[in-house]
Amino acid sequence: VERPPLHRDPGVRILAILFILFVAGDALAVWHYSRIRPDRPKKIHMLVYGDGVFYYSMARSIVFDRDLDCANEARYYWHDEAAVESWRSPTGKLNNYCPIGSSLLFIPFLLLTHLFVWGDGLNFAYPATAALGSSFLAWMAIVMIYRTFQDLAVAVALWLATNVAYYMSIEPLTSHACSL
């Protein structure tokens, strides 16, 4: 059985529509949450937190600082100097338990954003684009699964009935969506 080209495959078109709706729903939820959430310190961001601080910070540090020392990023996102100092190694660098692979995948999205937003990588546009890029990479993996097994129900179930949807929307700056 010969498969249609990717751009003519009806299953891929359905997955594309679902992805657009998924991203739109996620953006609407973020917008709504930002309106109703309790006041928080200015530097606590909705996208860069937890492990995402380490993953995103490495990408940001490579592109903007041209090094792998993420102390200034951790200081910015954690807003807690004692926490940053507690993560210092004996060499004075910030310990980072996260592998660099996902960070390297974020870099093209940061560079693309930098074409339109001349910032320092800390404002919302940069991690938002990296998060969208991470979600897009996971969606591409779902399309590859669909094309491999030729079963749309399996691809959609894998996407929406597992943690994939969570890591594409709630924690996109961790490694999980990129790893898919």
Short mmCIF file of N, CA and C in Angstrom, two decimals:
data_model
loop_
_atom_site.label_atom_id
_atom_site.label_comp_id
_atom_site.label_asym_id
_atom_site.label_seq_id
_atom_site.Cartn_x
_atom_site.Cartn_y
_atom_site.Cartn_z
N VAL A 1 0.85 -1.18 0.00
CA VAL A 1 0.00 0.00 0.00
C VAL A 1 0.89 1.24 0.00
N GLU A 2 0.66 2.07 -0.99
CA GLU A 2 1.44 3.29 -1.09
C GLU A 2 0.78 4.39 -0.27
N ARG A 3 1.59 5.03 0.58
CA ARG A 3 1.09 6.11 1.43
C ARG A 3 1.09 7.42 0.68
N PRO A 4 0.10 8.27 0.96
CA PRO A 4 0.10 9.59 0.33
C PRO A 4 1.26 10.43 0.89
N PRO A 5 1.68 11.44 0.14
CA PRO A 5 2.72 12.33 0.68
C PRO A 5 2.24 12.96 2.00
N LEU A 6 3.19 13.33 2.79
CA LEU A 6 2.89 13.86 4.12
C LEU A 6 1.86 14.98 4.09
N HIS A 7 1.99 15.91 3.17
CA HIS A 7 1.09 17.06 3.14
C HIS A 7 -0.31 16.71 2.60
N ARG A 8 -0.47 15.54 2.03
CA ARG A 8 -1.79 15.14 1.52
C ARG A 8 -2.45 14.06 2.37
N ASP A 9 -1.74 13.58 3.37
CA ASP A 9 -2.26 12.52 4.23
C ASP A 9 -3.38 13.08 5.11
N PRO A 10 -4.61 12.53 5.02
CA PRO A 10 -5.71 13.07 5.83
C PRO A 10 -5.47 12.92 7.33
N GLY A 11 -4.78 11.87 7.74
CA GLY A 11 -4.47 11.70 9.17
C GLY A 11 -3.54 12.78 9.68
N VAL A 12 -2.56 13.14 8.88
CA VAL A 12 -1.62 14.20 9.26
C VAL A 12 -2.37 15.52 9.33
N ARG A 13 -3.28 15.74 8.41
CA ARG A 13 -4.08 16.98 8.46
C ARG A 13 -4.93 17.04 9.73
N ILE A 14 -5.51 15.92 10.12
CA ILE A 14 -6.29 15.88 11.35
C ILE A 14 -5.39 16.15 12.55
N LEU A 15 -4.21 15.53 12.57
CA LEU A 15 -3.26 15.77 13.67
C LEU A 15 -2.82 17.23 13.69
N ALA A 16 -2.67 17.85 12.53
CA ALA A 16 -2.29 19.27 12.48
C ALA A 16 -3.39 20.15 13.06
N ILE A 17 -4.63 19.85 12.70
CA ILE A 17 -5.76 20.62 13.26
C ILE A 17 -5.84 20.43 14.77
N LEU A 18 -5.65 19.19 15.23
CA LEU A 18 -5.66 18.94 16.68
C LEU A 18 -4.52 19.67 17.37
N PHE A 19 -3.36 19.74 16.74
CA PHE A 19 -2.23 20.45 17.33
C PHE A 19 -2.53 21.95 17.44
N ILE A 20 -3.09 22.52 16.40
CA ILE A 20 -3.44 23.95 16.43
C ILE A 20 -4.46 24.22 17.53
N LEU A 21 -5.47 23.36 17.65
CA LEU A 21 -6.47 23.51 18.72
C LEU A 21 -5.83 23.32 20.09
N PHE A 22 -4.91 22.37 20.20
CA PHE A 22 -4.22 22.10 21.45
C PHE A 22 -3.41 23.33 21.89
N VAL A 23 -2.65 23.90 20.96
CA VAL A 23 -1.83 25.07 21.27
C VAL A 23 -2.72 26.27 21.59
N ALA A 24 -3.79 26.44 20.84
CA ALA A 24 -4.71 27.55 21.10
C ALA A 24 -5.36 27.41 22.47
N GLY A 25 -5.78 26.20 22.81
CA GLY A 25 -6.38 25.95 24.12
C GLY A 25 -5.37 26.19 25.23
N ASP A 26 -4.14 25.77 25.02
CA ASP A 26 -3.09 25.99 26.01
C ASP A 26 -2.82 27.48 26.18
N ALA A 27 -2.75 28.22 25.08
CA ALA A 27 -2.52 29.68 25.16
C ALA A 27 -3.68 30.37 25.88
N LEU A 28 -4.90 29.94 25.60
CA LEU A 28 -6.06 30.51 26.28
C LEU A 28 -6.01 30.22 27.78
N ALA A 29 -5.61 29.01 28.14
CA ALA A 29 -5.51 28.65 29.56
C ALA A 29 -4.44 29.48 30.26
N VAL A 30 -3.30 29.70 29.60
CA VAL A 30 -2.23 30.52 30.19
C VAL A 30 -2.72 31.96 30.35
N TRP A 31 -3.38 32.48 29.32
CA TRP A 31 -3.90 33.85 29.42
C TRP A 31 -4.91 33.97 30.55
N HIS A 32 -5.82 33.00 30.65
CA HIS A 32 -6.84 33.05 31.70
C HIS A 32 -6.20 32.92 33.08
N TYR A 33 -5.25 31.99 33.21
CA TYR A 33 -4.59 31.80 34.50
C TYR A 33 -3.84 33.05 34.91
N SER A 34 -3.20 33.72 33.95
CA SER A 34 -2.45 34.93 34.30
C SER A 34 -3.38 36.03 34.79
N ARG A 35 -4.64 35.98 34.40
CA ARG A 35 -5.60 36.98 34.86
C ARG A 35 -6.12 36.68 36.26
N ILE A 36 -6.24 35.39 36.63
CA ILE A 36 -6.88 35.04 37.90
C ILE A 36 -5.90 34.60 38.98
N ARG A 37 -4.63 34.35 38.61
CA ARG A 37 -3.69 33.84 39.61
C ARG A 37 -3.43 34.88 40.68
N PRO A 38 -3.08 34.42 41.86
CA PRO A 38 -2.74 35.39 42.92
C PRO A 38 -1.43 36.10 42.57
N ASP A 39 -1.25 37.27 43.13
CA ASP A 39 -0.02 38.02 42.89
C ASP A 39 1.17 37.21 43.34
N ARG A 40 2.20 37.21 42.50
CA ARG A 40 3.43 36.49 42.81
C ARG A 40 4.58 37.42 42.51
N PRO A 41 5.76 37.11 43.06
CA PRO A 41 6.91 37.97 42.73
C PRO A 41 7.09 38.08 41.23
N LYS A 42 7.52 39.24 40.81
CA LYS A 42 7.62 39.54 39.39
C LYS A 42 8.47 38.53 38.61
N LYS A 43 9.53 38.03 39.22
CA LYS A 43 10.46 37.17 38.50
C LYS A 43 10.05 35.69 38.50
N ILE A 44 8.96 35.34 39.12
CA ILE A 44 8.51 33.95 39.06
C ILE A 44 7.69 33.81 37.78
N HIS A 45 8.20 33.04 36.86
CA HIS A 45 7.59 32.92 35.55
C HIS A 45 6.73 31.67 35.46
N MET A 46 5.80 31.69 34.55
CA MET A 46 4.92 30.55 34.37
C MET A 46 5.56 29.45 33.54
N LEU A 47 6.51 29.74 32.70
CA LEU A 47 7.11 28.73 31.84
C LEU A 47 8.40 28.16 32.38
N VAL A 48 9.25 28.98 32.94
CA VAL A 48 10.57 28.54 33.36
C VAL A 48 10.56 28.31 34.87
N TYR A 49 10.43 27.04 35.24
CA TYR A 49 10.42 26.67 36.66
C TYR A 49 10.84 25.21 36.76
N GLY A 50 11.15 24.78 37.97
CA GLY A 50 11.55 23.39 38.19
C GLY A 50 12.74 23.02 37.32
N ASP A 51 12.69 21.84 36.72
CA ASP A 51 13.77 21.39 35.83
C ASP A 51 13.90 22.28 34.61
N GLY A 52 12.82 22.94 34.23
CA GLY A 52 12.86 23.83 33.08
C GLY A 52 13.87 24.95 33.25
N VAL A 53 14.16 25.35 34.50
CA VAL A 53 15.17 26.38 34.74
C VAL A 53 16.51 25.89 34.19
N PHE A 54 16.85 24.64 34.47
CA PHE A 54 18.14 24.13 34.00
C PHE A 54 18.15 23.92 32.50
N TYR A 55 17.09 23.32 31.95
CA TYR A 55 17.07 23.07 30.51
C TYR A 55 17.06 24.37 29.71
N TYR A 56 16.17 25.28 30.05
CA TYR A 56 16.10 26.54 29.31
C TYR A 56 17.35 27.39 29.55
N SER A 57 17.84 27.40 30.78
CA SER A 57 19.00 28.23 31.10
C SER A 57 20.23 27.84 30.30
N MET A 58 20.42 26.55 30.07
CA MET A 58 21.57 26.14 29.26
C MET A 58 21.46 26.69 27.85
N ALA A 59 20.27 26.59 27.26
CA ALA A 59 20.08 27.11 25.90
C ALA A 59 20.29 28.62 25.88
N ARG A 60 19.72 29.31 26.84
CA ARG A 60 19.85 30.76 26.91
C ARG A 60 21.30 31.17 27.12
N SER A 61 21.99 30.45 27.99
CA SER A 61 23.38 30.76 28.29
C SER A 61 24.28 30.55 27.08
N ILE A 62 24.03 29.50 26.31
CA ILE A 62 24.83 29.25 25.10
C ILE A 62 24.62 30.38 24.09
N VAL A 63 23.37 30.76 23.87
CA VAL A 63 23.06 31.76 22.84
C VAL A 63 23.46 33.17 23.26
N PHE A 64 23.16 33.55 24.49
CA PHE A 64 23.34 34.95 24.88
C PHE A 64 24.62 35.21 25.68
N ASP A 65 25.02 34.27 26.55
CA ASP A 65 26.23 34.47 27.36
C ASP A 65 27.44 33.81 26.72
N ARG A 66 27.19 32.90 25.80
CA ARG A 66 28.24 32.12 25.13
C ARG A 66 29.09 31.33 26.13
N ASP A 67 28.41 30.77 27.14
CA ASP A 67 29.06 29.89 28.10
C ASP A 67 28.03 28.90 28.63
N LEU A 68 28.44 28.05 29.55
CA LEU A 68 27.52 27.07 30.15
C LEU A 68 27.29 27.34 31.63
N ASP A 69 27.65 28.52 32.09
CA ASP A 69 27.41 28.89 33.48
C ASP A 69 26.02 29.49 33.59
N CYS A 70 25.14 28.76 34.23
CA CYS A 70 23.72 29.16 34.29
C CYS A 70 23.36 29.88 35.58
N ALA A 71 24.35 30.35 36.33
CA ALA A 71 24.07 30.99 37.61
C ALA A 71 23.22 32.23 37.45
N ASN A 72 23.51 33.06 36.45
CA ASN A 72 22.73 34.30 36.30
C ASN A 72 21.28 33.98 35.91
N GLU A 73 21.06 32.95 35.11
CA GLU A 73 19.69 32.56 34.76
C GLU A 73 18.95 32.00 35.98
N ALA A 74 19.63 31.16 36.75
CA ALA A 74 19.00 30.59 37.95
C ALA A 74 18.67 31.70 38.94
N ARG A 75 19.57 32.65 39.06
CA ARG A 75 19.32 33.79 39.95
C ARG A 75 18.08 34.56 39.48
N TYR A 76 17.95 34.74 38.20
CA TYR A 76 16.81 35.48 37.65
C TYR A 76 15.50 34.72 37.85
N TYR A 77 15.49 33.42 37.53
CA TYR A 77 14.25 32.66 37.59
C TYR A 77 13.89 32.22 39.01
N TRP A 78 14.87 31.92 39.83
CA TRP A 78 14.56 31.51 41.21
C TRP A 78 14.29 32.69 42.11
N HIS A 79 14.94 33.82 41.81
CA HIS A 79 14.78 35.02 42.64
C HIS A 79 15.20 34.75 44.08
N ASP A 80 16.21 33.89 44.25
CA ASP A 80 16.65 33.50 45.59
C ASP A 80 18.14 33.21 45.55
N GLU A 81 18.93 34.15 46.02
CA GLU A 81 20.39 34.00 45.98
C GLU A 81 20.86 32.81 46.81
N ALA A 82 20.21 32.52 47.93
CA ALA A 82 20.62 31.38 48.77
C ALA A 82 20.42 30.06 48.02
N ALA A 83 19.35 29.97 47.25
CA ALA A 83 19.11 28.75 46.48
C ALA A 83 20.19 28.58 45.41
N VAL A 84 20.56 29.67 44.76
CA VAL A 84 21.61 29.60 43.74
C VAL A 84 22.92 29.16 44.36
N GLU A 85 23.27 29.76 45.48
CA GLU A 85 24.53 29.42 46.14
C GLU A 85 24.55 27.97 46.63
N SER A 86 23.40 27.43 47.00
CA SER A 86 23.35 26.04 47.48
C SER A 86 23.60 25.04 46.35
N TRP A 87 23.46 25.48 45.11
CA TRP A 87 23.70 24.60 43.95
C TRP A 87 25.11 24.76 43.39
N ARG A 88 25.95 25.57 43.99
CA ARG A 88 27.31 25.76 43.48
C ARG A 88 28.17 24.53 43.78
N SER A 89 29.01 24.20 42.82
CA SER A 89 29.95 23.09 42.97
C SER A 89 31.24 23.62 43.61
N PRO A 90 32.16 22.74 43.99
CA PRO A 90 33.44 23.22 44.54
C PRO A 90 34.23 24.09 43.56
N THR A 91 33.96 23.97 42.26
CA THR A 91 34.66 24.79 41.27
C THR A 91 34.05 26.18 41.15
N GLY A 92 32.92 26.40 41.81
CA GLY A 92 32.25 27.70 41.75
C GLY A 92 31.16 27.78 40.70
N LYS A 93 31.07 26.78 39.85
CA LYS A 93 30.01 26.75 38.83
C LYS A 93 28.74 26.18 39.43
N LEU A 94 27.63 26.47 38.79
CA LEU A 94 26.35 25.96 39.23
C LEU A 94 26.20 24.51 38.79
N ASN A 95 25.91 23.62 39.71
CA ASN A 95 25.65 22.22 39.35
C ASN A 95 24.41 22.16 38.49
N ASN A 96 24.44 21.31 37.50
CA ASN A 96 23.29 21.15 36.62
C ASN A 96 23.13 19.66 36.34
N TYR A 97 22.06 19.08 36.84
CA TYR A 97 21.82 17.65 36.69
C TYR A 97 21.08 17.30 35.40
N CYS A 98 20.79 18.28 34.59
CA CYS A 98 20.02 18.05 33.36
C CYS A 98 20.96 17.92 32.16
N PRO A 99 20.77 16.89 31.34
CA PRO A 99 21.59 16.77 30.13
C PRO A 99 21.33 17.91 29.16
N ILE A 100 22.25 18.12 28.26
CA ILE A 100 22.21 19.28 27.39
C ILE A 100 21.37 19.08 26.12
N GLY A 101 20.95 17.86 25.81
CA GLY A 101 20.28 17.57 24.55
C GLY A 101 19.05 18.43 24.27
N SER A 102 18.14 18.52 25.21
CA SER A 102 16.93 19.33 25.00
C SER A 102 17.29 20.80 24.85
N SER A 103 18.27 21.25 25.60
CA SER A 103 18.70 22.64 25.49
C SER A 103 19.18 22.95 24.08
N LEU A 104 19.90 22.01 23.49
CA LEU A 104 20.38 22.22 22.12
C LEU A 104 19.22 22.27 21.14
N LEU A 105 18.15 21.50 21.43
CA LEU A 105 16.97 21.55 20.56
C LEU A 105 16.20 22.87 20.70
N PHE A 106 16.33 23.54 21.84
CA PHE A 106 15.66 24.82 22.03
C PHE A 106 16.37 25.96 21.27
N ILE A 107 17.66 25.81 21.01
CA ILE A 107 18.46 26.91 20.45
C ILE A 107 17.90 27.44 19.12
N PRO A 108 17.51 26.59 18.15
CA PRO A 108 16.97 27.17 16.91
C PRO A 108 15.73 28.03 17.15
N PHE A 109 14.92 27.67 18.12
CA PHE A 109 13.72 28.46 18.42
C PHE A 109 14.09 29.78 19.08
N LEU A 110 15.13 29.77 19.91
CA LEU A 110 15.61 31.03 20.50
C LEU A 110 16.17 31.95 19.42
N LEU A 111 16.93 31.39 18.50
CA LEU A 111 17.49 32.20 17.42
C LEU A 111 16.39 32.75 16.52
N LEU A 112 15.39 31.94 16.24
CA LEU A 112 14.26 32.42 15.44
C LEU A 112 13.55 33.57 16.14
N THR A 113 13.34 33.44 17.42
CA THR A 113 12.71 34.51 18.20
C THR A 113 13.57 35.77 18.17
N HIS A 114 14.88 35.56 18.23
CA HIS A 114 15.81 36.71 18.28
C HIS A 114 15.80 37.50 16.98
N LEU A 115 15.34 36.90 15.90
CA LEU A 115 15.20 37.65 14.65
C LEU A 115 14.13 38.73 14.76
N PHE A 116 13.14 38.49 15.62
CA PHE A 116 12.00 39.41 15.74
C PHE A 116 11.99 40.18 17.05
N VAL A 117 12.60 39.63 18.09
CA VAL A 117 12.61 40.26 19.41
C VAL A 117 14.07 40.42 19.82
N TRP A 118 14.54 41.66 19.85
CA TRP A 118 15.93 41.87 20.24
C TRP A 118 16.01 42.05 21.74
N GLY A 119 15.97 40.93 22.44
CA GLY A 119 16.05 40.97 23.89
C GLY A 119 17.26 40.21 24.38
N ASP A 120 17.22 39.89 25.66
CA ASP A 120 18.35 39.20 26.29
C ASP A 120 18.05 37.73 26.57
N GLY A 121 16.94 37.23 26.07
CA GLY A 121 16.58 35.83 26.28
C GLY A 121 15.84 35.57 27.57
N LEU A 122 15.66 36.59 28.38
CA LEU A 122 14.98 36.41 29.66
C LEU A 122 13.50 36.81 29.59
N ASN A 123 13.13 37.64 28.61
CA ASN A 123 11.73 38.04 28.56
C ASN A 123 10.86 36.88 28.04
N PHE A 124 9.59 36.99 28.19
CA PHE A 124 8.64 35.89 27.99
C PHE A 124 8.68 35.30 26.58
N ALA A 125 8.97 36.10 25.57
CA ALA A 125 8.92 35.60 24.19
C ALA A 125 9.89 34.45 23.96
N TYR A 126 11.06 34.50 24.54
CA TYR A 126 12.06 33.47 24.29
C TYR A 126 11.68 32.11 24.88
N PRO A 127 11.38 32.00 26.17
CA PRO A 127 10.97 30.68 26.67
C PRO A 127 9.63 30.23 26.08
N ALA A 128 8.76 31.18 25.73
CA ALA A 128 7.48 30.79 25.12
C ALA A 128 7.71 30.14 23.76
N THR A 129 8.62 30.69 22.98
CA THR A 129 8.93 30.10 21.68
C THR A 129 9.63 28.76 21.84
N ALA A 130 10.53 28.66 22.81
CA ALA A 130 11.19 27.38 23.08
C ALA A 130 10.16 26.33 23.52
N ALA A 131 9.19 26.74 24.32
CA ALA A 131 8.13 25.82 24.76
C ALA A 131 7.28 25.37 23.58
N LEU A 132 6.92 26.32 22.73
CA LEU A 132 6.14 25.98 21.54
C LEU A 132 6.96 25.05 20.63
N GLY A 133 8.24 25.32 20.50
CA GLY A 133 9.10 24.46 19.70
C GLY A 133 9.19 23.06 20.27
N SER A 134 9.28 22.95 21.57
CA SER A 134 9.31 21.64 22.23
C SER A 134 8.02 20.88 21.96
N SER A 135 6.90 21.57 22.06
CA SER A 135 5.60 20.95 21.77
C SER A 135 5.51 20.54 20.31
N PHE A 136 6.04 21.36 19.43
CA PHE A 136 6.04 21.04 18.00
C PHE A 136 6.88 19.79 17.72
N LEU A 137 8.02 19.67 18.38
CA LEU A 137 8.86 18.48 18.19
C LEU A 137 8.12 17.23 18.65
N ALA A 138 7.40 17.32 19.77
CA ALA A 138 6.62 16.18 20.24
C ALA A 138 5.51 15.85 19.25
N TRP A 139 4.88 16.89 18.70
CA TRP A 139 3.83 16.65 17.69
C TRP A 139 4.41 15.96 16.46
N MET A 140 5.61 16.36 16.06
CA MET A 140 6.25 15.70 14.92
C MET A 140 6.49 14.22 15.21
N ALA A 141 6.83 13.89 16.44
CA ALA A 141 7.00 12.49 16.82
C ALA A 141 5.67 11.74 16.74
N ILE A 142 4.60 12.41 17.13
CA ILE A 142 3.27 11.79 17.03
C ILE A 142 2.92 11.54 15.57
N VAL A 143 3.24 12.48 14.71
CA VAL A 143 3.00 12.29 13.27
C VAL A 143 3.82 11.10 12.76
N MET A 144 5.07 10.98 13.21
CA MET A 144 5.90 9.85 12.78
C MET A 144 5.31 8.53 13.27
N ILE A 145 4.76 8.51 14.47
CA ILE A 145 4.12 7.30 14.99
C ILE A 145 2.90 6.96 14.15
N TYR A 146 2.11 7.98 13.83
CA TYR A 146 0.94 7.74 12.97
C TYR A 146 1.37 7.18 11.61
N ARG A 147 2.38 7.80 11.02
CA ARG A 147 2.82 7.36 9.69
C ARG A 147 3.43 5.95 9.74
N THR A 148 4.02 5.59 10.85
CA THR A 148 4.61 4.25 10.97
C THR A 148 3.54 3.18 11.11
N PHE A 149 2.57 3.43 11.98
CA PHE A 149 1.55 2.41 12.27
C PHE A 149 0.27 2.58 11.47
N GLN A 150 0.14 3.72 10.77
CA GLN A 150 -1.05 3.99 9.96
C GLN A 150 -2.35 3.82 10.75
N ASP A 151 -2.32 4.28 11.99
CA ASP A 151 -3.50 4.19 12.85
C ASP A 151 -3.65 5.51 13.61
N LEU A 152 -4.60 6.32 13.17
CA LEU A 152 -4.81 7.63 13.76
C LEU A 152 -5.24 7.52 15.22
N ALA A 153 -6.07 6.54 15.54
CA ALA A 153 -6.55 6.36 16.91
C ALA A 153 -5.39 6.09 17.86
N VAL A 154 -4.43 5.29 17.43
CA VAL A 154 -3.27 5.00 18.26
C VAL A 154 -2.46 6.28 18.51
N ALA A 155 -2.22 7.04 17.47
CA ALA A 155 -1.45 8.28 17.61
C ALA A 155 -2.15 9.27 18.54
N VAL A 156 -3.44 9.45 18.36
CA VAL A 156 -4.19 10.39 19.21
C VAL A 156 -4.25 9.88 20.65
N ALA A 157 -4.44 8.58 20.83
CA ALA A 157 -4.47 8.01 22.18
C ALA A 157 -3.12 8.17 22.87
N LEU A 158 -2.05 7.93 22.14
CA LEU A 158 -0.71 8.10 22.72
C LEU A 158 -0.51 9.55 23.14
N TRP A 159 -0.99 10.46 22.34
CA TRP A 159 -0.83 11.88 22.62
C TRP A 159 -1.68 12.32 23.81
N LEU A 160 -2.96 12.01 23.78
CA LEU A 160 -3.88 12.59 24.76
C LEU A 160 -4.13 11.72 25.99
N ALA A 161 -3.79 10.43 25.93
CA ALA A 161 -4.07 9.55 27.06
C ALA A 161 -2.82 9.19 27.85
N THR A 162 -1.69 9.81 27.51
CA THR A 162 -0.46 9.58 28.27
C THR A 162 0.05 10.92 28.77
N ASN A 163 1.24 10.92 29.32
CA ASN A 163 1.82 12.17 29.83
C ASN A 163 2.32 13.10 28.74
N VAL A 164 2.23 12.68 27.50
CA VAL A 164 2.71 13.50 26.39
C VAL A 164 2.01 14.86 26.39
N ALA A 165 0.70 14.87 26.52
CA ALA A 165 -0.05 16.13 26.51
C ALA A 165 0.39 17.03 27.67
N TYR A 166 0.64 16.45 28.83
CA TYR A 166 1.10 17.21 30.00
C TYR A 166 2.43 17.89 29.70
N TYR A 167 3.37 17.11 29.15
CA TYR A 167 4.70 17.67 28.89
C TYR A 167 4.74 18.57 27.67
N MET A 168 3.72 18.54 26.86
CA MET A 168 3.62 19.49 25.75
C MET A 168 2.98 20.80 26.19
N SER A 169 2.25 20.80 27.30
CA SER A 169 1.52 22.01 27.69
C SER A 169 1.93 22.57 29.05
N ILE A 170 2.01 21.74 30.06
CA ILE A 170 2.28 22.24 31.41
C ILE A 170 3.79 22.41 31.66
N GLU A 171 4.59 21.46 31.22
CA GLU A 171 6.04 21.53 31.42
C GLU A 171 6.79 21.33 30.10
N PRO A 172 6.60 22.20 29.14
CA PRO A 172 7.24 22.01 27.84
C PRO A 172 8.75 22.26 27.84
N LEU A 173 9.26 22.92 28.85
CA LEU A 173 10.69 23.22 28.88
C LEU A 173 11.50 22.17 29.64
N THR A 174 10.93 21.02 29.84
CA THR A 174 11.69 19.88 30.34
C THR A 174 12.07 19.01 29.15
N SER A 175 12.71 17.89 29.41
CA SER A 175 13.23 17.08 28.31
C SER A 175 12.20 16.13 27.71
N HIS A 176 11.07 15.93 28.36
CA HIS A 176 10.16 14.85 27.98
C HIS A 176 9.54 15.00 26.60
N ALA A 177 9.06 16.18 26.27
CA ALA A 177 8.46 16.37 24.95
C ALA A 177 9.51 16.21 23.86
N CYS A 178 10.70 16.76 24.10
CA CYS A 178 11.78 16.61 23.13
C CYS A 178 12.22 15.16 23.00
N SER A 179 12.17 14.42 24.09
CA SER A 179 12.63 13.03 24.07
C SER A 179 11.69 12.13 23.26
N LEU A 180 10.43 12.51 23.19
CA LEU A 180 9.49 11.68 22.43
C LEU A 180 9.94 11.61 20.99
#
